[in-house]
Amino acid sequence: KLQEHVWKIWTDVDDILLYAHVPFCERICAFCELSVVRPRHIKNDTEAYMLALNKEIWMYWDMFWEKKHVSGFDIWWWTPSLVDTHYISWIIDTIDRNFQRKPDMNISIETTPKIASEDLEKIRDYYKMWITRISMWVQSLSWKLIWRAWVSAEQNTKAAENIRKAWFEQFNVDIMYWFANQEDSDVVATVNHILTLDPDFVTLYPMRYKGTVIEWKYAQ
């Protein structure tokens, strides 16, 4: 049934966008509403998950028996940069074996301020893999409101510097808003800080609270 469904939808579509979900994070943030592998399981589960992801890519090629043209490829949610770079290279290589890149294709990956500020070589490795766009979450400077006391403005600044040192010209920063008890001044402070990082893009997300730790806290 899956094969019939996929064939019906995509057989006449030549240009596609691809997305790879990599659900590993060092910490699970209080506002997270997604499925995330708990940190203590990352070491044992990473290879099995990445193997399954690559098998899925091959499965879709097998359904079509032709190379679709790829306009964009996002490696995302939540911290794909947490895994070893060879896993990311493995995914990109599998995409290249099964699909055909368009000349203007963008590959995008997400990172955290911690990883980008502490591991310049990993960020440079992404650029060498022809990853053209990198996104970093900052979310808010109201760390007490979002239960994220382990980050700092200085870390964000260092991360942005390393991303530029790694030659990236497409740099995005994520911001979240609508946190409970958040003042307008908190949002303004965050935006002003983001501007000092000089990103090429800024993406804004509203806080939705559904099924999160923060939702439980503010319901008390």
Short mmCIF file of C-alpha atoms in Angstrom, two decimals:
data_model
loop_
_atom_site.label_atom_id
_atom_site.label_comp_id
_atom_site.label_asym_id
_atom_site.label_seq_id
_atom_site.Cartn_x
_atom_site.Cartn_y
_atom_site.Cartn_z
CA LYS A 1 0.00 0.00 0.00
CA LEU A 2 2.86 2.39 0.76
CA GLN A 3 4.43 1.75 -2.63
CA GLU A 4 1.12 2.31 -4.42
CA HIS A 5 0.52 5.52 -2.47
CA VAL A 6 3.99 6.91 -3.16
CA TRP A 7 3.84 5.95 -6.81
CA LYS A 8 0.46 7.63 -7.26
CA ILE A 9 1.66 10.91 -5.76
CA TRP A 10 5.19 11.20 -7.05
CA THR A 11 5.53 9.24 -10.27
CA ASP A 12 4.77 12.27 -12.48
CA VAL A 13 6.75 14.71 -10.33
CA ASP A 14 10.29 15.32 -11.50
CA ASP A 15 11.54 18.06 -9.15
CA ILE A 16 11.37 17.24 -5.44
CA LEU A 17 12.57 18.55 -2.08
CA LEU A 18 14.01 16.09 0.44
CA TYR A 19 14.03 16.16 4.23
CA ALA A 20 15.97 13.90 6.62
CA HIS A 21 14.86 13.84 10.24
CA VAL A 22 17.74 13.29 12.69
CA PRO A 23 16.18 13.16 16.19
CA PHE A 24 19.28 13.38 18.39
CA CYS A 25 19.92 16.08 21.01
CA GLU A 26 22.29 16.53 23.94
CA ARG A 27 19.36 17.80 26.00
CA ILE A 28 15.61 17.79 25.56
CA CYS A 29 14.46 21.39 25.86
CA ALA A 30 11.40 22.18 27.97
CA PHE A 31 9.59 23.67 24.96
CA CYS A 32 10.28 20.73 22.61
CA GLU A 33 7.15 19.11 21.16
CA LEU A 34 8.84 16.64 18.82
CA SER A 35 9.95 13.04 19.07
CA VAL A 36 13.55 13.10 20.29
CA VAL A 37 15.89 10.26 21.23
CA ARG A 38 16.88 10.71 24.84
CA PRO A 39 20.57 11.63 25.31
CA ARG A 40 21.46 8.43 27.15
CA HIS A 41 20.39 6.38 24.11
CA ILE A 42 22.26 8.36 21.45
CA LYS A 43 25.46 6.32 21.49
CA ASN A 44 23.67 3.00 20.98
CA ASP A 45 20.94 4.16 18.60
CA THR A 46 22.73 6.49 16.17
CA GLU A 47 24.17 3.92 13.77
CA ALA A 48 20.99 1.85 13.65
CA TYR A 49 18.90 4.94 12.95
CA MET A 50 21.21 6.28 10.24
CA LEU A 51 21.33 2.85 8.60
CA ALA A 52 17.52 2.75 8.52
CA LEU A 53 17.43 6.27 7.08
CA ASN A 54 19.77 5.30 4.26
CA LYS A 55 17.73 2.16 3.54
CA GLU A 56 14.64 4.32 3.25
CA ILE A 57 16.35 6.50 0.64
CA TRP A 58 17.20 3.41 -1.39
CA MET A 59 13.61 2.18 -0.98
CA TYR A 60 12.20 5.28 -2.67
CA TRP A 61 14.62 4.97 -5.56
CA ASP A 62 13.56 1.34 -5.95
CA MET A 63 9.92 2.44 -6.19
CA PHE A 64 10.59 4.80 -9.10
CA TRP A 65 13.51 3.16 -10.91
CA GLU A 66 14.60 6.60 -12.05
CA LYS A 67 16.53 9.53 -10.64
CA LYS A 68 14.30 12.36 -9.55
CA HIS A 69 15.76 15.88 -9.65
CA VAL A 70 16.35 17.35 -6.19
CA SER A 71 15.95 21.12 -5.72
CA GLY A 72 16.73 21.12 -1.99
CA PHE A 73 17.69 18.82 0.85
CA ASP A 74 17.23 19.65 4.55
CA ILE A 75 18.97 17.66 7.31
CA TRP A 76 17.02 18.81 10.32
CA TRP A 77 15.30 18.47 13.70
CA TRP A 78 16.70 18.72 16.22
CA THR A 79 20.46 18.48 16.28
CA PRO A 80 21.78 16.53 13.28
CA SER A 81 25.17 18.18 13.89
CA LEU A 82 25.40 16.17 17.09
CA VAL A 83 26.18 12.95 15.21
CA ASP A 84 29.60 12.23 13.72
CA THR A 85 30.20 13.93 10.40
CA HIS A 86 30.65 10.63 8.56
CA TYR A 87 26.96 9.88 9.12
CA ILE A 88 26.00 13.16 7.46
CA SER A 89 28.38 12.45 4.60
CA TRP A 90 26.84 8.98 4.30
CA ILE A 91 23.34 10.43 3.88
CA ILE A 92 24.48 12.95 1.27
CA ASP A 93 26.32 10.24 -0.66
CA THR A 94 23.20 8.06 -0.63
CA ILE A 95 21.13 10.96 -1.94
CA ASP A 96 23.64 11.50 -4.76
CA ARG A 97 23.49 7.81 -5.68
CA ASN A 98 19.70 7.76 -5.87
CA PHE A 99 18.73 11.25 -7.00
CA GLN A 100 20.04 13.91 -9.35
CA ARG A 101 21.00 17.31 -7.97
CA LYS A 102 19.74 20.40 -9.75
CA PRO A 103 22.49 22.99 -10.39
CA ASP A 104 21.05 25.41 -7.83
CA MET A 105 20.27 22.76 -5.20
CA ASN A 106 20.74 23.81 -1.56
CA ILE A 107 21.67 21.39 1.22
CA SER A 108 20.82 22.72 4.67
CA ILE A 109 21.77 21.49 8.14
CA GLU A 110 20.91 22.60 11.67
CA THR A 111 23.36 23.15 14.51
CA THR A 112 23.42 24.49 18.05
CA PRO A 113 25.44 27.41 19.45
CA LYS A 114 27.40 24.92 21.58
CA ILE A 115 28.51 22.74 18.69
CA ALA A 116 29.23 25.64 16.34
CA SER A 117 31.21 27.52 18.98
CA GLU A 118 33.28 24.52 20.11
CA ASP A 119 33.85 22.49 16.93
CA LEU A 120 34.95 24.69 14.04
CA GLU A 121 36.34 21.69 12.12
CA LYS A 122 32.94 19.98 12.11
CA ILE A 123 31.33 23.11 10.67
CA ARG A 124 34.06 23.30 8.02
CA ASP A 125 33.49 19.63 7.18
CA TYR A 126 29.87 20.44 6.37
CA TYR A 127 30.95 23.10 3.91
CA LYS A 128 33.34 20.62 2.28
CA MET A 129 30.37 18.25 1.84
CA TRP A 130 28.71 20.94 -0.30
CA ILE A 131 26.25 21.85 2.44
CA THR A 132 25.38 25.40 1.47
CA ARG A 133 23.10 26.61 4.28
CA ILE A 134 23.46 26.28 8.04
CA SER A 135 20.81 27.12 10.63
CA MET A 136 21.40 27.74 14.34
CA TRP A 137 18.74 27.94 17.04
CA VAL A 138 18.98 30.75 19.54
CA GLN A 139 15.25 30.95 20.34
CA SER A 140 15.40 33.60 23.08
CA LEU A 141 17.69 35.42 25.49
CA SER A 142 15.01 34.89 28.18
CA TRP A 143 16.76 31.74 29.34
CA LYS A 144 14.86 31.44 32.61
CA LEU A 145 11.55 31.50 30.76
CA ILE A 146 12.56 28.72 28.41
CA TRP A 147 14.57 26.66 30.93
CA ARG A 148 17.79 26.89 28.98
CA ALA A 149 20.37 28.14 31.45
CA TRP A 150 23.33 26.40 29.81
CA VAL A 151 23.68 28.84 26.88
CA SER A 152 24.98 32.40 26.68
CA ALA A 153 25.11 35.38 24.36
CA GLU A 154 28.90 34.98 24.20
CA GLN A 155 28.48 31.40 22.99
CA ASN A 156 26.09 32.56 20.27
CA THR A 157 28.61 35.15 19.12
CA LYS A 158 31.46 32.64 18.98
CA ALA A 159 29.25 30.21 17.07
CA ALA A 160 28.38 32.84 14.48
CA GLU A 161 32.07 33.72 14.08
CA ASN A 162 32.95 30.06 13.46
CA ILE A 163 30.17 29.65 10.92
CA ARG A 164 31.63 32.56 8.94
CA LYS A 165 35.13 31.13 9.36
CA ALA A 166 33.79 27.94 7.78
CA TRP A 167 32.90 30.03 4.69
CA PHE A 168 29.12 29.74 4.96
CA GLU A 169 27.29 32.52 3.15
CA GLN A 170 23.78 31.26 3.97
CA PHE A 171 23.43 31.49 7.75
CA ASN A 172 20.02 31.32 9.43
CA VAL A 173 19.09 31.94 13.08
CA ASP A 174 15.87 30.69 14.70
CA ILE A 175 13.86 32.78 17.18
CA MET A 176 10.87 31.68 19.27
CA TYR A 177 8.29 33.95 20.90
CA TRP A 178 4.97 33.83 22.82
CA PHE A 179 6.53 32.25 25.89
CA ALA A 180 4.42 32.62 29.03
CA ASN A 181 5.38 35.72 31.05
CA GLN A 182 7.59 36.99 28.22
CA GLU A 183 7.72 40.78 28.03
CA ASP A 184 8.03 42.81 24.85
CA SER A 185 11.41 43.95 26.10
CA ASP A 186 12.58 40.33 26.18
CA VAL A 187 11.71 39.91 22.51
CA VAL A 188 13.39 43.20 21.60
CA ALA A 189 16.56 42.17 23.45
CA THR A 190 16.64 38.87 21.59
CA VAL A 191 16.16 40.53 18.19
CA ASN A 192 18.88 43.09 18.93
CA HIS A 193 21.25 40.29 19.90
CA ILE A 194 20.43 38.34 16.74
CA LEU A 195 21.27 41.39 14.64
CA THR A 196 24.77 41.46 16.16
CA LEU A 197 25.28 37.91 14.82
CA ASP A 198 24.70 39.27 11.29
CA PRO A 199 22.73 36.28 9.92
CA ASP A 200 21.56 36.14 6.32
CA PHE A 201 18.14 34.84 7.39
CA VAL A 202 16.04 34.89 10.55
CA THR A 203 13.17 32.42 11.09
CA LEU A 204 10.52 33.06 13.75
CA TYR A 205 8.46 30.35 15.46
CA PRO A 206 5.59 30.87 17.94
CA MET A 207 5.71 28.84 21.15
CA ARG A 208 2.81 26.35 20.97
CA TYR A 209 3.24 24.46 24.27
CA LYS A 210 1.48 21.29 23.07
CA GLY A 211 2.70 18.26 24.99
CA THR A 212 5.78 20.02 26.39
CA VAL A 213 7.33 20.32 29.83
CA ILE A 214 6.65 24.05 29.81
CA GLU A 215 2.96 23.38 29.14
CA TRP A 216 2.83 21.20 32.26
CA LYS A 217 4.66 23.80 34.34
CA TYR A 218 2.34 26.67 33.47
CA ALA A 219 -0.74 24.50 33.96
CA GLN A 220 0.13 24.10 37.66
#
